[in-house]
CSV table of C-alpha atoms in Angstrom, one decimal:
chain,number,residue,atom,x,y,z
A,1,MET,CA,0.0,0.0,0.0
A,2,ARG,CA,1.6,3.3,-1.1
A,3,GLU,CA,0.5,6.8,-0.4
A,4,ILE,CA,-0.5,9.0,-3.4
A,5,LEU,CA,2.7,10.9,-3.7
A,6,GLY,CA,3.2,14.7,-4.1
A,7,ARG,CA,6.3,16.8,-4.6
A,8,ARG,CA,5.9,18.4,-1.1
A,9,ARG,CA,5.1,15.3,1.0
A,10,ARG,CA,8.2,15.9,3.2
A,11,LEU,CA,7.0,19.4,4.0
A,12,LEU,CA,3.8,18.0,5.5
A,13,SER,CA,5.1,14.9,7.2
A,14,ARG,CA,5.1,15.1,11.0
A,15,ARG,CA,6.5,11.9,12.7
A,16,GLY,CA,6.8,13.5,16.1
A,17,GLY,CA,4.5,15.3,18.5
A,18,GLY,CA,1.4,13.3,17.4
A,19,ARG,CA,-1.7,12.5,19.4
A,20,PRO,CA,-2.9,8.9,19.6
A,21,GLU,CA,-6.6,10.0,19.7
A,22,LEU,CA,-6.2,11.4,16.2
A,23,ILE,CA,-5.5,8.0,14.6
A,24,SER,CA,-8.2,6.4,16.7
A,25,ALA,CA,-10.8,9.0,15.6
A,26,ALA,CA,-9.7,8.8,12.0
A,27,LEU,CA,-10.2,5.0,12.0
A,28,THR,CA,-13.6,5.3,13.7
A,29,ILE,CA,-14.8,7.8,11.1
A,30,ALA,CA,-13.4,5.9,8.1
A,31,THR,CA,-14.0,2.3,9.0
A,32,GLN,CA,-17.1,2.4,11.3
A,33,TRP,CA,-18.9,5.4,9.9
A,34,GLN,CA,-17.7,4.8,6.4
A,35,TRP,CA,-17.0,8.5,5.8
A,36,PRO,CA,-13.9,9.0,3.6
A,37,VAL,CA,-11.1,11.0,5.2
A,38,LEU,CA,-7.6,12.1,4.5
A,39,PRO,CA,-4.9,13.9,6.5
A,40,GLY,CA,-4.9,17.7,6.5
A,41,VAL,CA,-2.1,20.2,6.6
A,42,PRO,CA,-1.1,20.9,10.2
A,43,ALA,CA,-1.0,24.5,11.4
A,44,ASP,CA,2.5,25.9,12.1
A,45,PRO,CA,3.5,24.9,15.6
A,46,GLN,CA,5.5,28.1,15.8
A,47,GLY,CA,2.3,30.1,15.3
A,48,ARG,CA,-1.1,28.5,14.8
A,49,SER,CA,-2.3,31.4,12.8
A,50,ARG,CA,0.1,30.3,10.0
A,51,CYS,CA,-0.3,27.1,7.9
A,52,THR,CA,2.5,24.7,6.9
A,53,CYS,CA,1.2,24.7,3.3
A,54,PRO,CA,3.0,26.7,0.7
A,55,ASP,CA,0.4,29.5,0.6
A,56,PRO,CA,1.6,32.3,2.9
A,57,GLU,CA,-1.9,33.8,3.0
A,58,CYS,CA,-3.7,30.6,3.8
A,59,THR,CA,-7.0,31.6,5.6
A,60,ILE,CA,-7.8,28.2,7.0
A,61,PRO,CA,-4.5,26.9,8.6
A,62,GLY,CA,-4.7,23.3,9.7
A,63,ALA,CA,-8.2,22.9,8.3
A,64,HIS,CA,-7.6,21.7,4.7
A,65,PRO,CA,-6.0,19.0,2.7
A,66,PHE,CA,-3.0,19.6,0.4
A,67,ASP,CA,-1.0,16.4,-0.4
A,68,PRO,CA,-2.8,14.2,-1.2
A,69,ALA,CA,-5.7,16.2,-2.7
A,70,VAL,CA,-9.3,15.7,-1.4
A,71,LEU,CA,-10.1,13.2,-4.1
A,72,ALA,CA,-7.7,10.7,-2.4
A,73,ALA,CA,-10.0,10.5,0.7
A,74,THR,CA,-10.8,6.9,1.6
A,75,THR,CA,-12.4,4.6,4.1
A,76,ASP,CA,-9.7,2.0,3.7
A,77,GLU,CA,-8.3,1.0,7.1
A,78,ARG,CA,-4.8,0.3,5.9
A,79,MET,CA,-4.4,3.6,4.1
A,80,VAL,CA,-5.9,5.6,7.0
A,81,ARG,CA,-3.6,3.8,9.5
A,82,TRP,CA,-0.6,4.4,7.2
A,83,TRP,CA,-1.4,8.1,6.9
A,84,TRP,CA,-1.7,8.8,10.6
A,85,THR,CA,1.2,6.6,11.5
A,86,ASN,CA,3.4,8.8,9.3
A,87,ARG,CA,1.6,12.0,10.1
A,88,PRO,CA,0.4,11.6,13.7
A,89,ALA,CA,-0.4,15.3,14.1
A,90,ALA,CA,-2.3,15.7,10.9
A,91,PRO,CA,-5.9,17.1,11.2
A,92,ILE,CA,-8.7,14.7,10.1
A,93,VAL,CA,-10.3,16.1,7.0
A,94,LEU,CA,-13.7,14.7,5.9
A,95,ALA,CA,-14.4,14.7,2.1
A,96,THR,CA,-18.0,16.0,2.1
A,97,GLY,CA,-20.7,14.7,-0.2
A,98,GLY,CA,-21.1,11.3,-1.9
A,99,ARG,CA,-21.0,8.7,0.8
A,100,ALA,CA,-20.4,11.3,3.5
A,101,PRO,CA,-22.4,14.1,5.0
A,102,CYS,CA,-22.3,17.7,3.8
A,103,ALA,CA,-22.4,20.6,6.2
A,104,VAL,CA,-23.8,24.1,6.7
A,105,SER,CA,-21.5,26.3,8.7
A,106,LEU,CA,-22.0,29.8,10.3
A,107,PRO,CA,-20.5,32.0,13.0
A,108,ALA,CA,-20.7,30.4,16.5
A,109,ALA,CA,-23.0,32.9,18.2
A,110,ALA,CA,-25.6,32.7,15.4
A,111,ALA,CA,-25.2,28.9,15.3
A,112,ALA,CA,-26.1,28.7,19.0
A,113,HIS,CA,-29.3,30.6,18.2
A,114,ALA,CA,-30.0,28.3,15.3
A,115,LEU,CA,-29.6,25.2,17.4
A,116,ALA,CA,-31.9,26.6,20.1
A,117,ALA,CA,-34.5,27.4,17.5
A,118,LEU,CA,-34.3,23.9,16.0
A,119,ASP,CA,-34.6,22.3,19.4
A,120,ALA,CA,-37.7,24.5,20.2
A,121,GLN,CA,-39.3,23.4,16.9
A,122,GLY,CA,-38.7,19.8,17.8
A,123,ILE,CA,-36.4,19.3,14.8
A,124,ARG,CA,-33.8,16.7,15.3
A,125,VAL,CA,-30.1,17.7,14.8
A,126,GLY,CA,-27.2,15.4,14.2
A,127,PRO,CA,-23.5,16.0,14.9
A,128,VAL,CA,-22.3,19.6,15.1
A,129,VAL,CA,-18.6,20.5,14.7
A,130,ALA,CA,-17.4,23.6,16.7
A,131,THR,CA,-14.4,25.9,16.5
A,132,PRO,CA,-14.1,29.0,18.7
A,133,SER,CA,-15.5,31.1,15.8
A,134,ARG,CA,-17.7,28.8,13.7
A,135,TRP,CA,-20.0,25.8,14.0
A,136,ALA,CA,-20.8,23.3,11.2
A,137,ILE,CA,-24.1,21.4,11.2
A,138,LEU,CA,-23.7,18.1,9.4
A,139,VAL,CA,-26.5,17.3,7.0
A,140,LYS,CA,-27.3,14.7,4.4
A,141,PRO,CA,-25.7,15.0,1.0
A,142,TYR,CA,-27.4,17.5,-1.3
A,143,SER,CA,-27.1,18.6,-4.9
A,144,LEU,CA,-26.3,22.1,-6.2
A,145,GLU,CA,-29.8,22.2,-7.7
A,146,GLN,CA,-31.4,21.3,-4.4
A,147,LEU,CA,-29.3,23.9,-2.5
A,148,GLY,CA,-30.0,26.6,-5.1
A,149,ALA,CA,-33.8,26.1,-4.9
A,150,LEU,CA,-33.6,26.3,-1.1
A,151,LEU,CA,-31.5,29.6,-1.2
A,152,TYR,CA,-33.7,31.1,-3.9
A,153,ALA,CA,-36.7,30.8,-1.6
A,154,GLN,CA,-34.9,32.9,1.0
A,155,ASP,CA,-35.5,36.7,1.2
A,156,CYS,CA,-31.8,37.2,2.0
A,157,VAL,CA,-28.8,34.8,2.3
A,158,PRO,CA,-26.1,36.2,4.6
A,159,HIS,CA,-22.6,36.1,3.2
A,160,SER,CA,-21.3,34.5,6.4
A,161,LEU,CA,-23.2,31.3,5.7
A,162,ARG,CA,-21.0,28.6,4.1
A,163,PHE,CA,-21.9,25.3,2.5
A,164,HIS,CA,-19.6,22.2,2.4
A,165,GLY,CA,-21.0,20.2,-0.4
A,166,ASP,CA,-20.0,17.5,-2.9
A,167,GLY,CA,-16.3,17.9,-3.6
A,168,GLY,CA,-15.7,20.0,-0.5
A,169,TYR,CA,-14.1,19.2,2.9
A,170,LEU,CA,-14.4,19.8,6.6
A,171,ALA,CA,-12.0,19.2,9.4
A,172,LEU,CA,-13.4,17.0,12.2
A,173,PRO,CA,-12.6,16.7,16.0
A,174,PRO,CA,-10.3,16.2,17.7
A,175,SER,CA,-8.1,17.9,15.1
A,176,GLU,CA,-6.0,20.9,16.0
A,177,THR,CA,-6.3,23.8,13.5
A,178,GLY,CA,-5.2,27.4,13.4
A,179,GLU,CA,-8.2,28.3,15.6
A,180,GLY,CA,-7.5,25.7,18.2
A,181,GLU,CA,-8.8,22.2,18.9
A,182,LEU,CA,-12.0,21.2,17.2
A,183,ARG,CA,-14.8,19.7,19.4
A,184,TRP,CA,-18.2,18.2,19.0
A,185,GLU,CA,-20.9,20.8,20.1
A,186,ARG,CA,-23.4,18.0,19.4
A,187,ALA,CA,-21.4,14.7,19.6
A,188,PRO,CA,-22.4,11.6,17.5
A,189,LEU,CA,-24.1,9.0,19.5
A,190,PRO,CA,-21.7,6.2,20.5
A,191,GLY,CA,-22.0,3.0,18.5
A,192,SER,CA,-20.7,1.4,15.3
A,193,ALA,CA,-23.3,2.7,12.9
A,194,SER,CA,-22.8,5.9,10.9
A,195,PRO,CA,-24.2,8.9,12.8
A,196,TRP,CA,-27.7,10.1,11.7
A,197,VAL,CA,-27.8,13.6,10.1
A,198,PRO,CA,-30.8,15.6,9.0
A,199,ASP,CA,-31.8,16.8,5.5
A,200,VAL,CA,-30.4,20.2,4.6
A,201,GLU,CA,-34.0,21.5,4.2
A,202,ALA,CA,-34.5,21.0,7.9
A,203,VAL,CA,-31.8,23.5,8.9
A,204,VAL,CA,-31.5,26.2,6.3
A,205,ASP,CA,-34.5,28.3,7.4
A,206,ALA,CA,-33.3,28.2,11.0
A,207,VAL,CA,-29.7,29.2,10.2
A,208,VAL,CA,-30.7,32.0,7.9
A,209,GLU,CA,-33.1,33.3,10.5
A,210,ALA,CA,-30.5,33.1,13.2
A,211,LEU,CA,-27.9,35.0,11.1
A,212,THR,CA,-30.5,37.7,10.3
A,213,ARG,CA,-31.6,38.1,13.9
A,214,THR,CA,-28.0,38.4,15.2
A,215,GLY,CA,-26.9,40.7,12.4
A,216,VAL,CA,-24.1,38.4,11.3
A,217,SER,CA,-24.2,38.9,7.5
A,218,ALA,CA,-20.7,39.9,6.5
A,219,PRO,CA,-17.9,37.3,5.9
A,220,GLU,CA,-15.1,37.3,8.4
A,221,LEU,CA,-11.7,38.6,7.3
């Protein structure tokens, strides 16, 4: 079993300073949940606001793949174990769409309002990934046409709302990114089955309303 090679593999390899919970979580996500993952680019240990990728202006340090590219994401146990044995500090990056969930992300304060509204309406919510600044609600895979129809029906779609759809990616806990350690705001229920996630239709109205009420409409710099 060989890794898909890239010219800068040595730049991204981290054999020291790893965390054993990362490989355990990566194996659970890939082999039990059957969500394809791949290693992300670690944030710079000298300064987490910087990324170890070649882009000096990277805006998502430690939260994206680089080598291999997102298309290499897999559920194969041997490949996942090989990756995190050689890159024990690498963030866990989920390839969204296809066999895996997609996600809707928004600023943390507005996301808390959205979750409270969904709870009040009796709408079931699945796993939610949290960073200090943004939360991502995992949802079932959706098509661009489906998403476009949902957004077209809204009076206004705030710019701070982001969608991680087919061909996209999302870092998962317990990864360490430029913003700090990721955590589960709503953790997946324990067990071997893939966690349940809602349809995107169930959450779009609530997140748009929450962003409008809290006045969070501009993208962060």
